[in-house]
Tab-separated table of C-alpha atoms and ligand atoms in Angstrom:
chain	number	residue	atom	x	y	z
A	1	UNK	CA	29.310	50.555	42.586
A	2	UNK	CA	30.467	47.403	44.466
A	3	UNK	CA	33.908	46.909	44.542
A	4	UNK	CA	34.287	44.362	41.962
A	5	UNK	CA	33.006	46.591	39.645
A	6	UNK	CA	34.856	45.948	36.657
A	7	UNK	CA	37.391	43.790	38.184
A	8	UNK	CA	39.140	41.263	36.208
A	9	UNK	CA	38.873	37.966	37.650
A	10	UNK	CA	39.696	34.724	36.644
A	11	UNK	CA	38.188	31.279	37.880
A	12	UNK	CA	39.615	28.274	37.356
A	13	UNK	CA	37.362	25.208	37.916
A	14	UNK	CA	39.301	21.891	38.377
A	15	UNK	CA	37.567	18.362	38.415
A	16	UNK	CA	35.656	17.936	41.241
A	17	UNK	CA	31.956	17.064	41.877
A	18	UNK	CA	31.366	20.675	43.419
A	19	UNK	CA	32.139	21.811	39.858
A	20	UNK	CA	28.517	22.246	39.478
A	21	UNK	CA	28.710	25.222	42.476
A	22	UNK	CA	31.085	27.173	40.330
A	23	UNK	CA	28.790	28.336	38.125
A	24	UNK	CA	26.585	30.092	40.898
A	25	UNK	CA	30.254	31.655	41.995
A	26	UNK	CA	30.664	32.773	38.416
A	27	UNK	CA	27.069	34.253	37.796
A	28	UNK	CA	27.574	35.981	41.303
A	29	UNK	CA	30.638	37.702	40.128
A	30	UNK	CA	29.589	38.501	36.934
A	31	UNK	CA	26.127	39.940	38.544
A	32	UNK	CA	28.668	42.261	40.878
A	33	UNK	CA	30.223	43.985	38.006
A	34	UNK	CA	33.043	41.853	37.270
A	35	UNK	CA	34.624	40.714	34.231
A	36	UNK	CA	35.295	36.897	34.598
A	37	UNK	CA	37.544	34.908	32.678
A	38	UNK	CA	36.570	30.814	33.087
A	39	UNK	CA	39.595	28.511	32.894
A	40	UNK	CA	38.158	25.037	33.383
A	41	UNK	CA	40.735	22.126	33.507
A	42	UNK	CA	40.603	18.928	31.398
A	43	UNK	CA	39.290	17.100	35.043
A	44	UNK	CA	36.575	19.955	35.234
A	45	UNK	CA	34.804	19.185	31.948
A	46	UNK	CA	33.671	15.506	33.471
A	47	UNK	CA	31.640	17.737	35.708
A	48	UNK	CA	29.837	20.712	34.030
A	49	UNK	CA	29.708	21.741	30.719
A	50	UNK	CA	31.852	24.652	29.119
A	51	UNK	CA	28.813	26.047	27.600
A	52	UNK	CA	26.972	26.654	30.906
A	53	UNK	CA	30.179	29.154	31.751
A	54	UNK	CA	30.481	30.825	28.568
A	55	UNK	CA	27.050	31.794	28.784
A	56	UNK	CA	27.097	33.477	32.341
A	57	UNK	CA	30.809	34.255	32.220
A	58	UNK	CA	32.234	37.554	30.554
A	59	UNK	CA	34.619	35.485	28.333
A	60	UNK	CA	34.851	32.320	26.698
A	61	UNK	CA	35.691	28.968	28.731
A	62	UNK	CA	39.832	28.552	28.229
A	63	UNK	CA	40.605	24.849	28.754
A	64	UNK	CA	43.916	24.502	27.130
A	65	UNK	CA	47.342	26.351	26.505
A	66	UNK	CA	46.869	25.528	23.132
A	67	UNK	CA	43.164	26.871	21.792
A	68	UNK	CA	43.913	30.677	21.259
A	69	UNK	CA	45.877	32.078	18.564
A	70	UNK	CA	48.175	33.801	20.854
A	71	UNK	CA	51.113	30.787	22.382
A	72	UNK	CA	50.809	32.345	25.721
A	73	UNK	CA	47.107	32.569	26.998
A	74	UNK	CA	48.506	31.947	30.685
A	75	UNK	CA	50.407	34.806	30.620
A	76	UNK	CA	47.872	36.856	29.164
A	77	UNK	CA	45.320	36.027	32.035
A	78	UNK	CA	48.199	35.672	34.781
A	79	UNK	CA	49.312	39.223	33.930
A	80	UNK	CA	45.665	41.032	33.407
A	81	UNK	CA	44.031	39.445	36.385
A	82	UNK	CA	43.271	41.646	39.548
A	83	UNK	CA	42.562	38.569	41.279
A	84	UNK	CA	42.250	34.605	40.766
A	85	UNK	CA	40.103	32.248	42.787
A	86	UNK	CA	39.994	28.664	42.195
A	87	UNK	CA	36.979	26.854	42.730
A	88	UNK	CA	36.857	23.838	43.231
A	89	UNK	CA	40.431	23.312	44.128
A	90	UNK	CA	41.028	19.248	44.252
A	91	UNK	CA	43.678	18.053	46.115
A	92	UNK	CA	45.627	17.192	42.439
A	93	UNK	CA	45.312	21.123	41.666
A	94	UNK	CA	46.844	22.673	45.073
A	95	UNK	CA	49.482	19.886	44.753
A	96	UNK	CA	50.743	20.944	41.320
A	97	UNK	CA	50.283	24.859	42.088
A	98	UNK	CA	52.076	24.504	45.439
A	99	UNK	CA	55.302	22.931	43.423
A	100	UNK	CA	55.093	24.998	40.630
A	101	UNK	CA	53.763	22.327	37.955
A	102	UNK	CA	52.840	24.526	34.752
A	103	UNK	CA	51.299	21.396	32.737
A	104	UNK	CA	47.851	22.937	31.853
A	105	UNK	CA	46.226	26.580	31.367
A	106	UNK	CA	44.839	26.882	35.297
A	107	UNK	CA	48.235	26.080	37.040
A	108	UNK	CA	50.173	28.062	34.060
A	109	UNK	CA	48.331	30.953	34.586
A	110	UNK	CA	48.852	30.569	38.949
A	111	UNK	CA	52.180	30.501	38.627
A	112	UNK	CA	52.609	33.575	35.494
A	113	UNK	CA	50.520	35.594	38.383
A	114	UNK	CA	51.254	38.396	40.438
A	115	UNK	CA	47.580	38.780	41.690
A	116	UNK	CA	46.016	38.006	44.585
A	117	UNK	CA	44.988	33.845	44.384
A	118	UNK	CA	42.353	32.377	46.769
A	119	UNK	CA	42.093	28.777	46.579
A	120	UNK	CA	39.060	27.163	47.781
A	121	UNK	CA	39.535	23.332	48.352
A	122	UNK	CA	36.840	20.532	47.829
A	123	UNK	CA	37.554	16.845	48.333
A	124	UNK	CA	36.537	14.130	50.604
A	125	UNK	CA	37.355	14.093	54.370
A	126	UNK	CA	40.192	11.441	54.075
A	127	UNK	CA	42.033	13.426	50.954
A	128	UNK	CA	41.531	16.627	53.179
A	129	UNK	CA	42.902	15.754	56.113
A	130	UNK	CA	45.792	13.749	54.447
A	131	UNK	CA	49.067	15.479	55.438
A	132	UNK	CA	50.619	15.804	52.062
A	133	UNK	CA	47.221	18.253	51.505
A	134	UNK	CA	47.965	19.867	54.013
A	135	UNK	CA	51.962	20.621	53.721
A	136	UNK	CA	50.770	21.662	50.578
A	137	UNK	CA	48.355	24.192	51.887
A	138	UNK	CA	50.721	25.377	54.164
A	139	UNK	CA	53.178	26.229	51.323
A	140	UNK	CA	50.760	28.488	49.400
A	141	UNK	CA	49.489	29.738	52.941
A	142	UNK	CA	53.431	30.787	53.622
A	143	UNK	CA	53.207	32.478	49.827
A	144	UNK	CA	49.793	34.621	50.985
A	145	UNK	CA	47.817	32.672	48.843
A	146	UNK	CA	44.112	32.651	51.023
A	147	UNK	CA	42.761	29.649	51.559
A	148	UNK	CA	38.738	29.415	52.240
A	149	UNK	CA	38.612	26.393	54.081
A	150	UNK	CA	36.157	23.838	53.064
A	151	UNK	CA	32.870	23.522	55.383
A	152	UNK	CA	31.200	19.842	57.012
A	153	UNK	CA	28.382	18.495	55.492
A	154	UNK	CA	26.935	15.729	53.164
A	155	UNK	CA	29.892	15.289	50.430
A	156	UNK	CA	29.804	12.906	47.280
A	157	UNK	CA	28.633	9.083	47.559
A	158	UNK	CA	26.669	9.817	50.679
A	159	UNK	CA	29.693	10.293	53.080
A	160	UNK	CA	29.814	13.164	55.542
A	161	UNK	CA	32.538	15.137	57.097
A	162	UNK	CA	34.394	18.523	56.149
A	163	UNK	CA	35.238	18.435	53.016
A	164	UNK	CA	32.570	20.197	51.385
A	165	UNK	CA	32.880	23.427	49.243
A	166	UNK	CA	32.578	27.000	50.992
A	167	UNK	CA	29.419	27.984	50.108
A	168	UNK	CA	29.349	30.639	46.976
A	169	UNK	CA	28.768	33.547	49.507
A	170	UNK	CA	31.390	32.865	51.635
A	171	UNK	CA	33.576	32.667	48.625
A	172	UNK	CA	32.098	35.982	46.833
A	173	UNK	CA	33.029	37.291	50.493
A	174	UNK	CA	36.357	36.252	50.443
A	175	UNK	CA	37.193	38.328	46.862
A	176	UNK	CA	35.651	41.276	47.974
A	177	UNK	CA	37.888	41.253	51.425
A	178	UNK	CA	40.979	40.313	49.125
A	179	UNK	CA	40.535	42.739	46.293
A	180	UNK	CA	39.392	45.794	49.387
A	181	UNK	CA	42.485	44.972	51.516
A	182	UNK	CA	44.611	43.733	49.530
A	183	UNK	CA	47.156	46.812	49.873
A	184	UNK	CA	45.672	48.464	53.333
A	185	UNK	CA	48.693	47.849	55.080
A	186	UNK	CA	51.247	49.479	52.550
A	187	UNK	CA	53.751	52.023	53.989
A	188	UNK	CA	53.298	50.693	57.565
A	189	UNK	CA	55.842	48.664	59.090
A	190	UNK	CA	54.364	45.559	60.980
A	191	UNK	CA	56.983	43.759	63.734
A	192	UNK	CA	55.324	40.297	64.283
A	193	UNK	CA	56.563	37.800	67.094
A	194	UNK	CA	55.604	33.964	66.800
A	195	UNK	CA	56.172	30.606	68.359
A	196	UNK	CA	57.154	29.148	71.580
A	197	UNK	CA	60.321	29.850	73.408
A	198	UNK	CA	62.750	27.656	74.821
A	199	UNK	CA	64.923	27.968	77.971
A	200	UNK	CA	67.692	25.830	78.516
A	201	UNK	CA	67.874	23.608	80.943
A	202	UNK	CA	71.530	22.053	80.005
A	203	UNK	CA	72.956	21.664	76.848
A	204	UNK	CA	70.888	19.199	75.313
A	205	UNK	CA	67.421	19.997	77.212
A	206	UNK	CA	64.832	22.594	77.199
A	207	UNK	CA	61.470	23.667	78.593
A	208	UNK	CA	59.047	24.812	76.296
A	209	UNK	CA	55.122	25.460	75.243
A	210	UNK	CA	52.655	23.773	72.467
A	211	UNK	CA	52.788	26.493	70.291
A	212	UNK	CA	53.381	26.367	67.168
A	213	UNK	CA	54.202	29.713	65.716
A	214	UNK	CA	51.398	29.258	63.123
A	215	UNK	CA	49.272	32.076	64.004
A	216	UNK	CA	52.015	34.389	64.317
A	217	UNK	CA	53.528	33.284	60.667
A	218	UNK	CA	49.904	33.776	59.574
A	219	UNK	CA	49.269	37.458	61.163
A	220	UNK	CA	53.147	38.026	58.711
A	221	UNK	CA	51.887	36.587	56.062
A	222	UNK	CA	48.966	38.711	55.584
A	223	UNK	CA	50.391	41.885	57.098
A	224	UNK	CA	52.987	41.433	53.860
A	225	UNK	CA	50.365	40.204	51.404
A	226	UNK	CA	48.200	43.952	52.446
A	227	UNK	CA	51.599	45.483	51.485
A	228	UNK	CA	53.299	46.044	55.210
A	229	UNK	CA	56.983	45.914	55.500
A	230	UNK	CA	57.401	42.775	57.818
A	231	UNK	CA	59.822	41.908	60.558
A	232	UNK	CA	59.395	38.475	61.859
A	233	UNK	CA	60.884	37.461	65.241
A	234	UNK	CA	60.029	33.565	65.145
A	235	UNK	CA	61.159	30.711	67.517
A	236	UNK	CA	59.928	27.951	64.882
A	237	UNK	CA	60.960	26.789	61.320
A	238	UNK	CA	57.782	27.649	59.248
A	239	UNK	CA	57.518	29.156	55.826
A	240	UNK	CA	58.285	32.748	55.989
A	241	UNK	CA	56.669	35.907	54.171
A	242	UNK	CA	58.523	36.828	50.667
A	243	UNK	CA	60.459	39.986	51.472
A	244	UNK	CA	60.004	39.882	55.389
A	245	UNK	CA	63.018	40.571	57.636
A	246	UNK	CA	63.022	37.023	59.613
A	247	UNK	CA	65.320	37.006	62.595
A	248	UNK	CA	65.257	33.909	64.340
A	249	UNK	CA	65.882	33.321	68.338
A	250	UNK	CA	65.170	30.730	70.721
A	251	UNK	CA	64.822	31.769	74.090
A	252	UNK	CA	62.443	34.527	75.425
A	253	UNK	CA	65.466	36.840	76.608
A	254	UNK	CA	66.834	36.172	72.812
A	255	UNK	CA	63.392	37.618	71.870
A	256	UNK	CA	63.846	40.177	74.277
A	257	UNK	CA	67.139	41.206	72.648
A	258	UNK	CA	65.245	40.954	69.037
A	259	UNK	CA	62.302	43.145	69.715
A	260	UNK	CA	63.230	45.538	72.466
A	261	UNK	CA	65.617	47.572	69.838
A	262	UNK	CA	63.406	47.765	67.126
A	263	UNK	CA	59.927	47.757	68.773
A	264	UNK	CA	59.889	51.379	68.040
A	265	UNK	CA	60.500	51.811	64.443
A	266	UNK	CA	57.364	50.049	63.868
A	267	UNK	CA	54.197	51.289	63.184
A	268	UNK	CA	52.042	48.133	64.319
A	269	UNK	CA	53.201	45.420	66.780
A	270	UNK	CA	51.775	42.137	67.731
A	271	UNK	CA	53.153	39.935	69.924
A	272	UNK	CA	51.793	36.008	68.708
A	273	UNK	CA	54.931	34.424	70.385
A	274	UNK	CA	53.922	32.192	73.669
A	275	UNK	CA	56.945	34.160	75.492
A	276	UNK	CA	57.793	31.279	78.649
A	277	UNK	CA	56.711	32.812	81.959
A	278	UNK	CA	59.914	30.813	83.562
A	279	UNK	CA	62.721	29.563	82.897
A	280	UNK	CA	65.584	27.270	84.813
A	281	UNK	CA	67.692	29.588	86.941
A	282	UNK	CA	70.906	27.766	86.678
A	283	UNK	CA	71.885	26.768	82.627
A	284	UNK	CA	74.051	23.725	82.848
A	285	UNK	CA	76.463	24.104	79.859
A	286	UNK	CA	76.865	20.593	79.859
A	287	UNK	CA	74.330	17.539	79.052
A	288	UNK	CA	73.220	16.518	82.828
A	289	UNK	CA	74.114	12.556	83.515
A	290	UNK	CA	71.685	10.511	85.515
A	291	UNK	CA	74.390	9.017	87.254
A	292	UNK	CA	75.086	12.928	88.694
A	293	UNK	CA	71.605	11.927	90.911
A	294	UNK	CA	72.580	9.010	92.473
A	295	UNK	CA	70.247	5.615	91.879
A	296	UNK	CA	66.865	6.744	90.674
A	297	UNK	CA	67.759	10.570	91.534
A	298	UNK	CA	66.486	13.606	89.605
A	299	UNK	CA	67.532	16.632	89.330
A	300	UNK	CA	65.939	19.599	90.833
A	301	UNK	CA	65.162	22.480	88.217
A	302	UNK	CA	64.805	25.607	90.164
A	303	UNK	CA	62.246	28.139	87.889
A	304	UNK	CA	62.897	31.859	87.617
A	305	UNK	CA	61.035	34.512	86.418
A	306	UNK	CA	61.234	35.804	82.863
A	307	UNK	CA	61.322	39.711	82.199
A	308	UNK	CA	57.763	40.348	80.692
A	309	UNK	CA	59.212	42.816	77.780
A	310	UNK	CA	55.710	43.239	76.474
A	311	UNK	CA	55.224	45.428	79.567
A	312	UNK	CA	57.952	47.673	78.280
A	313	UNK	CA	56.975	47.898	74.857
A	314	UNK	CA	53.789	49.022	76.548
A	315	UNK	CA	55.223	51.803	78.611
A	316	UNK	CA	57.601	52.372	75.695
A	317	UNK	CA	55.256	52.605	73.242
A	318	UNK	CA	55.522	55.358	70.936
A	319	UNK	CA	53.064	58.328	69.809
A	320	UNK	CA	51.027	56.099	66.700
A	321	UNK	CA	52.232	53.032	67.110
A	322	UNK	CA	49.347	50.615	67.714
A	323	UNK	CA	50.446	47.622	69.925
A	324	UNK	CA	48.804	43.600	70.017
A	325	UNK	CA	49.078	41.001	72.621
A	326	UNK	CA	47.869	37.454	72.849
A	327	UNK	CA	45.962	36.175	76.107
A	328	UNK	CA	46.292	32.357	76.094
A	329	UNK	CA	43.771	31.082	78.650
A	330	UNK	CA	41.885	28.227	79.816
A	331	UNK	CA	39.559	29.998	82.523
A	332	UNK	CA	37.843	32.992	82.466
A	333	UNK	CA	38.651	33.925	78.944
A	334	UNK	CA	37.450	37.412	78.656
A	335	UNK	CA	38.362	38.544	82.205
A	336	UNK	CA	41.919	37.597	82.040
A	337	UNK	CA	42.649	39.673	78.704
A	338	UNK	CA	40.592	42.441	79.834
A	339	UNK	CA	43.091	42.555	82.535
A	340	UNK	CA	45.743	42.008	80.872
A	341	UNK	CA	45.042	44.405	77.553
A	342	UNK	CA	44.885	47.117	80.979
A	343	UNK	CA	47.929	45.901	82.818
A	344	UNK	CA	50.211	45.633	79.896
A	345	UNK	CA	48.991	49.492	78.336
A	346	UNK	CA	48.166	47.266	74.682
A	347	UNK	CA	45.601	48.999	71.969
A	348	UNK	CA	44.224	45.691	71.367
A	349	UNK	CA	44.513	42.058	72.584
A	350	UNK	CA	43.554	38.508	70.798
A	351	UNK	CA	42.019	36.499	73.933
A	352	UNK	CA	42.624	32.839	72.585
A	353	UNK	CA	40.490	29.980	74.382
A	354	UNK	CA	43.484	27.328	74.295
A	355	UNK	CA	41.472	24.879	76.139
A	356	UNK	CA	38.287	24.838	73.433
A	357	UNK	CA	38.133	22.339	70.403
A	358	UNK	CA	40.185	22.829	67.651
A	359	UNK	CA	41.685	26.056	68.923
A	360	UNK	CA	44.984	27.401	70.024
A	361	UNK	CA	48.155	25.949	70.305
A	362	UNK	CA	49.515	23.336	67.016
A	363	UNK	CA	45.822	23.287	65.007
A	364	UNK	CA	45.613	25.208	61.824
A	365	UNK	CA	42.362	26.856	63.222
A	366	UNK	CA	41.533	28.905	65.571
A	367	UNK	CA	38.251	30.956	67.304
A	368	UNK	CA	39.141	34.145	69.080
A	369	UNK	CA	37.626	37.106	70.716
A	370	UNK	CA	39.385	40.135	69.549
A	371	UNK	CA	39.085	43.333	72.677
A	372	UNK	CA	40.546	46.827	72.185
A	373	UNK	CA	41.424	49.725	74.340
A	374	UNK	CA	38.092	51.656	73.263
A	375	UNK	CA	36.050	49.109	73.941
A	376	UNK	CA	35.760	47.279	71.060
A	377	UNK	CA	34.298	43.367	71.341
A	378	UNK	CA	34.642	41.474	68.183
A	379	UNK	CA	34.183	37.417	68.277
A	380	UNK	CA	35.416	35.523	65.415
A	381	UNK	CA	34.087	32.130	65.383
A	382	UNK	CA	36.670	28.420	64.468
A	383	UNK	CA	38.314	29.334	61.122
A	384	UNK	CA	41.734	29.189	59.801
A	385	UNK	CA	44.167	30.900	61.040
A	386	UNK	CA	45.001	33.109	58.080
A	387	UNK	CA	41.255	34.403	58.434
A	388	UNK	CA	41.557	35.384	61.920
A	389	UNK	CA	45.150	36.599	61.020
A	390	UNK	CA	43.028	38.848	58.573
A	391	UNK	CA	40.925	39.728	61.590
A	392	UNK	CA	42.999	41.094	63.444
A	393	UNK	CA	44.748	43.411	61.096
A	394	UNK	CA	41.152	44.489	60.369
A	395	UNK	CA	40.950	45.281	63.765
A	396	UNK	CA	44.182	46.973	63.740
A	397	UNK	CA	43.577	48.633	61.072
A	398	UNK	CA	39.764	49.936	62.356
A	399	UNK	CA	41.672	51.517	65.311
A	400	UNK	CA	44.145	53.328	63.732
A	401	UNK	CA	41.981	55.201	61.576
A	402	UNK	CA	39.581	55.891	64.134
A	403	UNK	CA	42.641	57.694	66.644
A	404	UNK	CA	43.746	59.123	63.174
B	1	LIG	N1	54.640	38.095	77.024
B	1	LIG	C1	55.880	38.715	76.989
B	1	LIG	N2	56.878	38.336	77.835
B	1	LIG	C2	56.681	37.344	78.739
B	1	LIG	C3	55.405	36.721	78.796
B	1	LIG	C4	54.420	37.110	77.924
B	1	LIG	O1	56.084	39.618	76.180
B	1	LIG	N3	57.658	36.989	79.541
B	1	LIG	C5	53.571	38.518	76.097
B	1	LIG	C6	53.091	37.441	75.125
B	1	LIG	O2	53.766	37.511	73.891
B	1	LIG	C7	51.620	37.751	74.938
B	1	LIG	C8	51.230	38.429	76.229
B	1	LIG	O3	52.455	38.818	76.865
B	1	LIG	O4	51.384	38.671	73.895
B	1	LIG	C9	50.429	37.580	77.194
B	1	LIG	O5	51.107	36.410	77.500
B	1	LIG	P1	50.470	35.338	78.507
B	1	LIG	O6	51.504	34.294	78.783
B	1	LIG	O7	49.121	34.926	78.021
B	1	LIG	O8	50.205	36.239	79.795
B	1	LIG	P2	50.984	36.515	81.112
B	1	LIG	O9	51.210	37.989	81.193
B	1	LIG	O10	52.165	35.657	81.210
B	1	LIG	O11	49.904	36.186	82.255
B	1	LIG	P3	49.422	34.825	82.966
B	1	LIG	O12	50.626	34.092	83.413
B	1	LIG	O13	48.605	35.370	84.087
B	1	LIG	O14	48.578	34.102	81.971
């Protein structure tokens, strides 16, 4: 039995020229034992033909909140569905699900939901890449909605760039991990750092680092959407997990004071957060003037060290709690976090090439090599951060029931 055996899953297709690749993501999750309900939007029907769906689908094509004899068909799919993935999504379609606009059966149905939603966008590279795309893929990112990211290759009209839609298996793959994990996590309480810190320098300045907090929001986000009891300690204002316990802090002794009394109530703990290594020894609680330096002076900032408190949580670390760190490097990847995952007593650290392409600090993806305490080597190759987010609670998750 594969585990979408008699699942109930609705697809929504919306108008886009990868329409056409929805049926093969239909007839594959109808072939796995699922029962799949087609809701093609007005946009959608310019592209493939509601027949083709009712035939391989397990229901009727819905196109409209109006066709069925019962007023609220949206609800009824919203409510039965163990899981909804939208495919195509065009850029028109995450827009109006991101702000909650109800005006036709697919986005009715999103938002009269409580299942698990993957969205799989499909446009061209420009609309893609546009930020008001992407703020709104961040917003149904920060609701746990997973998003399969599109792939590069030859799109409509001839043009190529990334864009394209995930191919059917990736997107079959993607429902299977949902609808498997989707609840892993529940009854375990999951303390997640994220961002950069900040140290003062006076009143006005600060020193700090490129990231961005998005992995970290992205390792809280699904640690919540598995069912974990989240506590967020974030330097940056990013769309938080519903029902997480945010606290907020700047500096890295702020974090310090955060995470050092509650470390230990928590079952899992992974620290995201790019903690500074130094920080000005003398605060200034004042905004510095230039004319303080004489003509063309500066001032000299003397660096001190900052306490390393994942060190502590390491010696601290309680009987079956399982405990993350990050490696940031540019050199010698694998070597530094193998040293570090030793030196800092961790279960499992995320060794994060900050230097490569498209990696690390402020993108949206991110390639990692995942390296546990029992030897465990796992690469996962450039994807979005929510997938290696998913990754590494995977990995969390492997080791826990393997000391169990
Ligand atoms: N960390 C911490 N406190 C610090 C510095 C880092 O808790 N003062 C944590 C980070 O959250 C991360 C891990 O330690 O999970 C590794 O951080 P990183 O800056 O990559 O390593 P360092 O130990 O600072 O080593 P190096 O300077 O050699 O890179």
């Amino acid at each position: 039995m594969t585990m979408l055996q008699g699942r109930r899953i609705v697809l929504g297709v919306t108008g886009g020229i990868a329409a056409y690749k929805a049926i093969e993501v239909c007839r594959r999750l109808v072939d796995a034992g699922a029962h799949v309900s087609p809701i093609l939007t007005e946009g959608a029907m310019h592209f493939v033909g509601a027949t083709t769906f009712s035939a391989l689908a397990s229901e009727p094509v819905q196109t409209s909140l109006w066709d069925e004899e019962s007023p609220i068909p949206h609800t009824r799919l919203g409510q039965q569905a163990d899981l909804i993935v939208v495919a195509p999504a065009t850029a028109r379609s995450i827009a109006a699900y991101a702000h909650g606009l109800s005006d036709d059966l697919l986005t009715a149905t999103l938002i009269a939901t409580r299942a698990p939603v993957i969205v799989c966008p499909a446009m061209h590279t420009e609309m893609w890449e546009h930020p008001a795309v992407q703020a709104n893929l961040e917003i149904l990112r920060g609701r746990g909605v997973i998003i399969v990211p599109p792939a590069e290759g030859r799109l409509a009209g001839g043009d190529v760039g990334t864009g394209r839609l995930a191919e059917p298996a990736d997107i079959l793959a993607a429902v299977e991990h949902s609808l498997a994990s989707s609840q892993d996590l529940t009854g375990l309480r999951v303390l997640v750092t994220a961002g950069g810190t900040r140290e003062a320098i006076d009143s006005v300045r600060v020193i700090t680092n490129r990231s961005s907090g998005k992995q970290g929001h992205a390792v809280a986000e699904e640690a919540a959407y598995r069912g974990a009891e989240v506590t967020l300690v974030t330097t940056v204002d990013r769309p938080t997990p519903a029902g997480a316990t945010v606290i907020r802090v700047s500096s890295a002794a702020e974090m310090q004071d955060a995470v050092m009394p509650i470390a230990a109530e928590h079952d899992i703990v992974v620290m995201a957060a790019a903690v500074a290594d130094f920080r000005p020894a003398v605060v200034v609680d004042r905004k510095l003037k230039k004319d303080e330096f004489g003509q063309g002076g500066t001032p000299q900032i003397v660096l001190e060290p900052t306490h390393d408190f994942l060190v502590d949580l390491g010696l601290a670390k309680p009987a079956g709690q399982t405990l993350v760190g990050f490696a940031a490097e540019t050199d010698d990847v694998i070597d530094n976090a193998r040293a570090k995952l030793v030196r800092k007593r961790l279960d499992l650290i995320v060794a994060n090439d900050v230097g490569a392409a498209r990696c690390g600090f402020e993108h949206d993806t991110n390639a990692v090599v995942l390296l546990g305490a029992d030897g465990m080597h796992h690469n996962v190759p450039l994807t979005d951060k929510r997938i290696i987010a998913r990754a590494i609670l995977d990995a969390v998750m492997a080791l826990r029931t393997s000391t169990d």
